[in-house]
Coordinates of C-alpha atoms in Angstrom, one line a residue:
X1 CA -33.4 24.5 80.4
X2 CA -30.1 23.0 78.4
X3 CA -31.5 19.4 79.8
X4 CA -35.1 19.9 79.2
X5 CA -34.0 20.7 75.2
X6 CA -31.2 18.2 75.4
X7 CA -35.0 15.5 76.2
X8 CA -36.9 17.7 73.4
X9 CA -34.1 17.0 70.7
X10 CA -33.9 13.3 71.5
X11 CA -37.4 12.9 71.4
X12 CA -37.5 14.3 67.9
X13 CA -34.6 12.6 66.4
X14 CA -36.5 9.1 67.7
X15 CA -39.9 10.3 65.2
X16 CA -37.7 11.6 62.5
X17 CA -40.0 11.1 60.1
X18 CA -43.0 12.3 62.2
X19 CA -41.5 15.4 63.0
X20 CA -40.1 15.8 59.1
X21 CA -43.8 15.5 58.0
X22 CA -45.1 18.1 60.7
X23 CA -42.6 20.2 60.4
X24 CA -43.4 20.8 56.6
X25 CA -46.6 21.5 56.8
X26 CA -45.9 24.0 58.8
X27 CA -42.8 25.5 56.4
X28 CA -45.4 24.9 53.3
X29 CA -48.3 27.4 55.1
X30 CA -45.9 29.8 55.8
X31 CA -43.8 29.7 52.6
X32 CA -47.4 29.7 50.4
X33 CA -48.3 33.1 52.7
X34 CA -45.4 35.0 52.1
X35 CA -45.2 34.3 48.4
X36 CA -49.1 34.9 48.3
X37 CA -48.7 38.9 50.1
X38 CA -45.5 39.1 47.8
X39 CA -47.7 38.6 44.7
X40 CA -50.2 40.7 46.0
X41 CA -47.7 43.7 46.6
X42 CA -46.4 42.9 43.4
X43 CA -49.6 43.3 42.1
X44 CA -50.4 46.7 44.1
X45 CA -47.6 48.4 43.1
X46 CA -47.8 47.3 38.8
X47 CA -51.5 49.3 39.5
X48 CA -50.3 52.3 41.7
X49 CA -47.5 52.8 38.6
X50 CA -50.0 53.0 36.1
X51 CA -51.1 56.6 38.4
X52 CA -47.7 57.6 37.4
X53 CA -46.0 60.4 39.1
X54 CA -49.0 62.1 40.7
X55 CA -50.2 62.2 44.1
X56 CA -53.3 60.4 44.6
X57 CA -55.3 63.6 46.1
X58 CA -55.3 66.1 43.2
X59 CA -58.7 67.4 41.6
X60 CA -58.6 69.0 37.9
X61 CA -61.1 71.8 37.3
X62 CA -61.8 72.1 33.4
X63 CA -65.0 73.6 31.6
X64 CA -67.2 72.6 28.4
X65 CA -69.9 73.7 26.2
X66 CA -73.3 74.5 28.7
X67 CA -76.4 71.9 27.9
X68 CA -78.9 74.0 29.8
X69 CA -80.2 77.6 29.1
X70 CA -79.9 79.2 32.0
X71 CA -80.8 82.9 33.2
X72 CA -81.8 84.1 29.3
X73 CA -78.6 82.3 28.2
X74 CA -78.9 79.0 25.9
X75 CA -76.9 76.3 25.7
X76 CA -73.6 75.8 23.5
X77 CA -71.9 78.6 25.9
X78 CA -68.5 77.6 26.4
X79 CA -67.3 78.6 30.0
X80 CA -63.9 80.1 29.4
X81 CA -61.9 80.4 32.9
X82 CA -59.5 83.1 34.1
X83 CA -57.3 83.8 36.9
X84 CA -59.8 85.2 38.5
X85 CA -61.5 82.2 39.2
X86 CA -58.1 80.5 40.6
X87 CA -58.0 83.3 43.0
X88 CA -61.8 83.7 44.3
X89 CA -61.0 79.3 44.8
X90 CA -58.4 80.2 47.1
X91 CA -60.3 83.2 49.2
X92 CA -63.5 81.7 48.9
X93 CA -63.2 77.8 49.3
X94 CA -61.8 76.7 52.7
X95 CA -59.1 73.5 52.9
X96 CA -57.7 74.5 49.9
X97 CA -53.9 73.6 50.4
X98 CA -52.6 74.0 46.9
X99 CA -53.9 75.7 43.9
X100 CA -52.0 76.2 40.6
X101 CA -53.5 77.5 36.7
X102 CA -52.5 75.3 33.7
X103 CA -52.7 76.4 30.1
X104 CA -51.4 74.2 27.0
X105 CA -51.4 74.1 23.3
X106 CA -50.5 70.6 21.3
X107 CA -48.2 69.5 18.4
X108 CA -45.9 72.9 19.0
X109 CA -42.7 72.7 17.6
X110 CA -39.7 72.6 19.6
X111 CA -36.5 72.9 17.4
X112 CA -32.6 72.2 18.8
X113 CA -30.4 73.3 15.6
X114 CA -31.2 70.1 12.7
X115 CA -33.5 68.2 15.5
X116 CA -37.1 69.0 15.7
X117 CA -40.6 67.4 17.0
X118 CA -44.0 68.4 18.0
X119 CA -44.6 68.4 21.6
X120 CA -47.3 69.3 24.3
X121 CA -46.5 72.9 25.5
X122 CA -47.5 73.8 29.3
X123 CA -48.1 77.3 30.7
X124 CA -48.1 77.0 35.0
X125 CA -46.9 78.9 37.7
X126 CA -44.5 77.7 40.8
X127 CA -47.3 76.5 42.5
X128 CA -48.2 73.8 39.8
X129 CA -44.9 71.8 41.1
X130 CA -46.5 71.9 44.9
X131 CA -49.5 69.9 43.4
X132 CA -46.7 67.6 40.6
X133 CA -44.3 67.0 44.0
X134 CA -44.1 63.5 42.7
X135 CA -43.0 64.7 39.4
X136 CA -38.4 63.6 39.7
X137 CA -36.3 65.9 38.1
X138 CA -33.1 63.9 36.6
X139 CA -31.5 67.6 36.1
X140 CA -31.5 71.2 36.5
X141 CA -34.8 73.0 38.8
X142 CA -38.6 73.7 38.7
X143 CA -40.3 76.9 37.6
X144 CA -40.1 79.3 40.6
X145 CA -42.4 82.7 41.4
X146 CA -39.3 84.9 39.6
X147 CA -39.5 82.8 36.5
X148 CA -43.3 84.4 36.5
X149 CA -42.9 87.8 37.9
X150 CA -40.3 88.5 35.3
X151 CA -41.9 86.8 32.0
X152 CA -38.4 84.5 31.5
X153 CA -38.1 82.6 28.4
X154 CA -36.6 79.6 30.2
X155 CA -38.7 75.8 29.5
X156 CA -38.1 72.5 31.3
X157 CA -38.0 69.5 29.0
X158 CA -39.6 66.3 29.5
X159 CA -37.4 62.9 29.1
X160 CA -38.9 62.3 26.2
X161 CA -38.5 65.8 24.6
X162 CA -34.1 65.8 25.9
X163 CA -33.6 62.2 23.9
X164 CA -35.3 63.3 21.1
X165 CA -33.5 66.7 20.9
X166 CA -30.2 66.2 22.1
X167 CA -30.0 62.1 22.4
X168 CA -29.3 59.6 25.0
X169 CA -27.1 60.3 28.0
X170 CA -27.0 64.7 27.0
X171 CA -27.8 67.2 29.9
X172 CA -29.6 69.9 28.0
X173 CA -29.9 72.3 31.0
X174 CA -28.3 75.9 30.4
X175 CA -28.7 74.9 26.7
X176 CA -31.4 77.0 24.0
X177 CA -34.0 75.4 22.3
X178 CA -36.9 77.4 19.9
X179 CA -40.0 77.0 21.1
X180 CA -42.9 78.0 19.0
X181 CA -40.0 80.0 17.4
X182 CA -39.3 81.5 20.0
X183 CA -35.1 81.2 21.5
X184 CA -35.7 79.6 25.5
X185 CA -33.0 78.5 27.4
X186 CA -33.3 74.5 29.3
X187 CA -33.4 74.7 33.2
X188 CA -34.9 71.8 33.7
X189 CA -35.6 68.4 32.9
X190 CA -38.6 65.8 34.5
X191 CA -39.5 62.7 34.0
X192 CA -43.4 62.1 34.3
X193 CA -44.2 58.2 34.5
X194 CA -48.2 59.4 34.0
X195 CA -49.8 58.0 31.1
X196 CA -47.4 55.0 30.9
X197 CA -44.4 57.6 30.2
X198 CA -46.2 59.6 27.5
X199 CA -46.7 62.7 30.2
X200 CA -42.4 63.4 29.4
X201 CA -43.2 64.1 25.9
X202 CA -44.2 67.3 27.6
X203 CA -42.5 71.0 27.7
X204 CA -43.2 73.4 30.5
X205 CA -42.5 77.5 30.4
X206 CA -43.7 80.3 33.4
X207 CA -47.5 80.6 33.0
X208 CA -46.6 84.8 32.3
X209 CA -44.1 83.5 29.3
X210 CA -46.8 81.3 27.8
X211 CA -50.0 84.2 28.1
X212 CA -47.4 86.4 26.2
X213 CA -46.2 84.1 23.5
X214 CA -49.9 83.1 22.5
X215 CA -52.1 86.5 23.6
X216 CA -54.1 84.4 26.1
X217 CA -54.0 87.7 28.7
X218 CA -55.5 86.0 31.8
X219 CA -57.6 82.9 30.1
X220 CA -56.5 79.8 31.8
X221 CA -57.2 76.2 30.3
X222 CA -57.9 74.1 33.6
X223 CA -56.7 74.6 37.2
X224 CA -55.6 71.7 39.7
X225 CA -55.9 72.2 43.5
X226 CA -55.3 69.8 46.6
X227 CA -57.0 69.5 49.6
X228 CA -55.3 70.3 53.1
X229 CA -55.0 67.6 55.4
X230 CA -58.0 66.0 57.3
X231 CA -60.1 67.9 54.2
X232 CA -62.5 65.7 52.6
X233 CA -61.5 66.3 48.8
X234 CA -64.8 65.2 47.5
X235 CA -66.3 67.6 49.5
X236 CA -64.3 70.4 48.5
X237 CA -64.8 69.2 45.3
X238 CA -68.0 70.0 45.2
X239 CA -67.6 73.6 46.9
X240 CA -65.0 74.5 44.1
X241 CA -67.8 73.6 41.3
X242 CA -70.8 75.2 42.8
X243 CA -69.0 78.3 43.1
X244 CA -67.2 78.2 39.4
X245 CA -71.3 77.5 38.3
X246 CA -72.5 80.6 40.4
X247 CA -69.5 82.9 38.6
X248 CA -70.0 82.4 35.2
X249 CA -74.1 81.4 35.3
X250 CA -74.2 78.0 34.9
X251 CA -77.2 76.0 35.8
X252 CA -76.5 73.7 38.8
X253 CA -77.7 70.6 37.0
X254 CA -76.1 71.1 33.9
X255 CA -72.8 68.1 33.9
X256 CA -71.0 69.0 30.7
X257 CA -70.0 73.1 31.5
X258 CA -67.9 72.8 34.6
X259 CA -66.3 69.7 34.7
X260 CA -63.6 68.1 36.9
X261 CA -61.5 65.1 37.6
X262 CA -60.8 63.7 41.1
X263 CA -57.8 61.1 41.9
X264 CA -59.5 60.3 44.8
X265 CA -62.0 58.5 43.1
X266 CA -60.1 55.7 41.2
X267 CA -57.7 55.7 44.5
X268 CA -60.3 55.0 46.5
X269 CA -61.7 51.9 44.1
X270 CA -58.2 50.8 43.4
X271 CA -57.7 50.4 47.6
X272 CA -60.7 48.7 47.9
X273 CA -60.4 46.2 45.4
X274 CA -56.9 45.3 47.2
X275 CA -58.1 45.1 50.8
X276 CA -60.3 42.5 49.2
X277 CA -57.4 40.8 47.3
X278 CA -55.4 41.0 50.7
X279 CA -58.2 39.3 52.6
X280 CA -58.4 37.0 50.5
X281 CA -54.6 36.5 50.3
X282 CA -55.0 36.3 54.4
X283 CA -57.7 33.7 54.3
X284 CA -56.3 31.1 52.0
X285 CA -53.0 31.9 53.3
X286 CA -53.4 31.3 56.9
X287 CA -56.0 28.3 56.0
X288 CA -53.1 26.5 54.7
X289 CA -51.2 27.7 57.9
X290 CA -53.6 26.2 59.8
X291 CA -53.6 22.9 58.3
X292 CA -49.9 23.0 59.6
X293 CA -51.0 23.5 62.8
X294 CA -53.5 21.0 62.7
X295 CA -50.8 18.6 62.3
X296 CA -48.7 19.9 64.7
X297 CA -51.6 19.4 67.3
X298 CA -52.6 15.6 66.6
X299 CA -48.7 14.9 66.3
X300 CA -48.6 16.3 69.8
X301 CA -51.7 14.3 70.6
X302 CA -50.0 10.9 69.4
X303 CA -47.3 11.8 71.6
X304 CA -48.5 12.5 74.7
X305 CA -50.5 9.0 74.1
X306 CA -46.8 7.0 73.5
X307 CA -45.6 8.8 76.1
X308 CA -48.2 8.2 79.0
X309 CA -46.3 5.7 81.0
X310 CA -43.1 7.9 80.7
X311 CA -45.0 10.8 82.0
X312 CA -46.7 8.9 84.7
X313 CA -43.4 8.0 85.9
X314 CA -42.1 11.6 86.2
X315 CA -45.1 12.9 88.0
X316 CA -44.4 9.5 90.5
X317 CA -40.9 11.2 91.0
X318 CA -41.9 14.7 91.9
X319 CA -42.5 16.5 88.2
X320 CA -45.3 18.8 89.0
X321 CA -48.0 19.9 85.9
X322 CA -45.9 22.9 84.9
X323 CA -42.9 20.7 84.3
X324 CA -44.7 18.5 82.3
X325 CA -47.0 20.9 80.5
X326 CA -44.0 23.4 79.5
X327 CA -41.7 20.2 78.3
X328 CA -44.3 19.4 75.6
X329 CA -45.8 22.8 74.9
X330 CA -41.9 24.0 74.6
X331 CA -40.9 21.3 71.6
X332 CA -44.7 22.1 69.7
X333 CA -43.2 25.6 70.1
X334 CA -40.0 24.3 68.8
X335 CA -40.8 22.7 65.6
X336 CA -43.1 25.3 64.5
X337 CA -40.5 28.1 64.8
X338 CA -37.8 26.3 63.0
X339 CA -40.0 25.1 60.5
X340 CA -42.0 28.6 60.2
X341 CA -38.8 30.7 60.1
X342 CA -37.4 28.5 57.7
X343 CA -40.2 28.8 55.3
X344 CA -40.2 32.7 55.9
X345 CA -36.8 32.7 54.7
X346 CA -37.4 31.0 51.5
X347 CA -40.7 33.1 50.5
X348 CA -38.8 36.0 51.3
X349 CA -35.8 34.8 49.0
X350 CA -37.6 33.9 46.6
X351 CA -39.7 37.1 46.4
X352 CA -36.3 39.3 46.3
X353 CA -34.8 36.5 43.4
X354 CA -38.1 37.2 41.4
X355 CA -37.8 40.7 42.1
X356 CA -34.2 41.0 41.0
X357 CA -34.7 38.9 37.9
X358 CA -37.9 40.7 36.6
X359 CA -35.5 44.4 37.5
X360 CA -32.0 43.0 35.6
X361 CA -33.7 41.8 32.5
X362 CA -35.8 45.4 32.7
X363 CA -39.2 43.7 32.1
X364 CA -42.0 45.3 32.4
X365 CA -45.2 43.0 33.1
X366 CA -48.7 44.9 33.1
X367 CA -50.0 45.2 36.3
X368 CA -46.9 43.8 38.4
X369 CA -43.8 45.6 39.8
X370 CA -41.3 45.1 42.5
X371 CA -42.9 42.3 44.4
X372 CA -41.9 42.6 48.3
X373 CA -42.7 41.9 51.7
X374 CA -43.4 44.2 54.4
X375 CA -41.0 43.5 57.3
X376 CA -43.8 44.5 59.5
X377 CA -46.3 41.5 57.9
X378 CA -42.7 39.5 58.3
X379 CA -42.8 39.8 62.0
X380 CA -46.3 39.6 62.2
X381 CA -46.7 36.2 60.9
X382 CA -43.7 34.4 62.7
X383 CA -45.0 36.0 66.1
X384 CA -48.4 34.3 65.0
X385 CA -46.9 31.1 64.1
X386 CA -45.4 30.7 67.2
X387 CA -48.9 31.7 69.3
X388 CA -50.5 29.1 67.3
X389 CA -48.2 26.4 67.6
X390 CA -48.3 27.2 71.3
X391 CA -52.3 27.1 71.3
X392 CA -51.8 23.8 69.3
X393 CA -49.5 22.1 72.0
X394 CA -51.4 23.7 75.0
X395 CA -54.4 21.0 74.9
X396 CA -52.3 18.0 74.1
X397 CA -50.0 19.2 77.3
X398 CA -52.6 19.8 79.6
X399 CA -53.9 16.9 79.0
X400 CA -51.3 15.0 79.7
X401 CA -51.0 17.0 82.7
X402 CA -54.1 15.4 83.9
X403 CA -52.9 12.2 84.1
X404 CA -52.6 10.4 87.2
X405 CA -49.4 8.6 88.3
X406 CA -50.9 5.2 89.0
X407 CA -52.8 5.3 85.7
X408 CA -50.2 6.2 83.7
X409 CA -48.4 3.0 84.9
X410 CA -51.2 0.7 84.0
X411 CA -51.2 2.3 80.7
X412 CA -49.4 -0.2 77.8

């Protein structure tokens, strides 16, 4: 083994040049791959932030005005929905997993001593935060079913809400604030990424505290619910609609009384669109491998042709087809590897130096965030490098093979 790369090394450092020019087309398709996937990541994660802090499987129930007379009724009815639809959704809809209320009211004023703004106040229960699990909270806790049961005036505060309030770097939590006028003390504080940031510039209370602060008794604004597992959520979509339709006579074409919003939906588009980007990322990336490779095959084509008479003679002294087919196979393999890792290596550095510039200066490009490499797609592409550049010697080596002593000697 130590002799047969001892012959491999010599032979290389006689083509220097050669193998220098081989070798980088191989390091060039493999660098121009990996930066190409990092781009792309880069790219698919700038687009998965602009979905903020949500979980990409929610669906938002909300009602309208009705634009078909239905059953006697005209239109212009506004649907108004209780908590009694929330709970015939959960008994009556299979593959339900979560389901959580949400009432609001805008501009209400939330006052800390001489500081004051106008914020987006939130009524939901416990369950809400099973749906908004993505949701970090920098301090304090969520709303829990006691918070509910026993009407607590207690709020969590958005980002947003705590620098405005208090100012940068205060915890807030176990401190009062007057919300609506009303004295509530901070348990909590979120920030919510959804809407480019604008979703902290919110303040949640207990869905109990809100219905007694503004006289809503059971009336509910909208209510969000996820899908179990395995559940198809446009499916059950359409099951939770039909049956909030049928319970306050709606007609089932009319689109502008019952209406709802799926994350699926934009998911879905936004994962196609980058399984095209990726194939096409693949394509060009591995055509420009495969120039490499190219290379690396007529190199090994040239050399078996310089080296006939050589070969001839070691077949005359007992070398049998495997010894010669592995010796030449085994350097094609060789200077692909080297060269392949070593372009892997830079793309990969280079990737983590773009990614550590674009983090310390804090920018924030549209559309592109943290690119990275998958270590999986890492080993993936050496372990096809290699293959290839073993496919690529393989016909050059079996050729060579082939050859018959008593030719190989005539050959000049």
């Amino acid at each position: 083994m130590i002799d047969s790369l001892q012959e491999i090394l010599y032979t290389l450092r006689m083509n220097k040049l050669r193998t220098a020019l081989t070798a980088f087309g191989v390091f060039w398709g493999i660098l121009m791959l990996i930066l190409l996937l990092g781009a792309g990541r880069g790219m698919q994660n700038g687009i998965y932030e602009d979905f903020g802090s949500d979980v990409l499987d929610f669906i938002v129930v909300y009602t309208g005005t009705t634009s078909v007379a239905y059953k006697g009724m005209g239109m212009g009815r506004y649907i108004q929905l209780t908590e009694n639809d929330v709970a015939a959704v959960k008994q009556q809809v299979p593959g339900v997993r979560f389901i959580s209320q949400q009432s609001n009211r805008s501009d209400i004023a939330i006052v800390n001593g001489t500081k004051q703004g106008s914020f987006e106040l939130m009524g939901v229960p416990d369950e809400y935060f099973d749906i908004k699990e993505k949701v970090p909270f920098t301090a304090g806790r969520k709303i829990n079913s006691l918070d509910d049961a026993e009407v607590r005036k207690i709020a969590l505060l958005g980002s947003v809400v705590v620098e405005r309030l208090f100012g940068k770097g205060i915890d807030p939590v176990g401190k009062d604030v007057r919300v609506n006028g009303v004295v509530m003390k901070v348990v909590g504080v979120f920030y919510d990424k959804g809407n480019r940031g604008r979703d902290s510039e919110r303040v949640y209370i207990p869905a109990a505290t809100f219905q007694k602060m503004f006289g809503t008794n059971n009336m509910i604004g909208s209510f969000w619910l996820r899908p179990q597992e395995g559940v198809d959520g446009f499916a059950l979509e359409k099951s939770v609609i039909e049956l909030i339709k049928r319970r306050h006579s709606v007609a089932p074409e009319d689109k502008r009384a019952i209406n709802s919003f799926n994350m699926a939906e934009p998911a879905k588009m936004v994962n196609g669109l980058f399984f095209g980007i990726n194939a096409i990322i693949w394509f060009v990336g591995l055509g420009t491998l495969m120039a490499g490779i190219v290379g690396v095959s007529n190199i090994m084509i040239i050399t078996v042709k310089e080296r006939t008479r050589e070969i001839g003679i070691r077949k005359a002294l007992g070398a049998t087809p495997f010894n010669i087919v592995s010796s030449l196979l085994f350097e094609s393999i060789l200077v692909t590897a080297i060269a392949g890792y070593a372009g892997l290596v830079l793309g990969v550095g280079l990737i983590e130096l773009v990614a550590f510039a674009l983090n310390s200066v804090g920018a924030q490009l549209p559309f592109f965030k943290n690119p990275e490499i998958n270590f999986q797609v890492a080993i993936t592409a050496i372990i096809l490098l290699v293959l290839i550049g073993a496919i690529a010697g393989l016909v050059p080596a079996l050729r060579a093979a082939k050859i018959m002593p008593i030719e190989a000697m005539r050959a000049e």
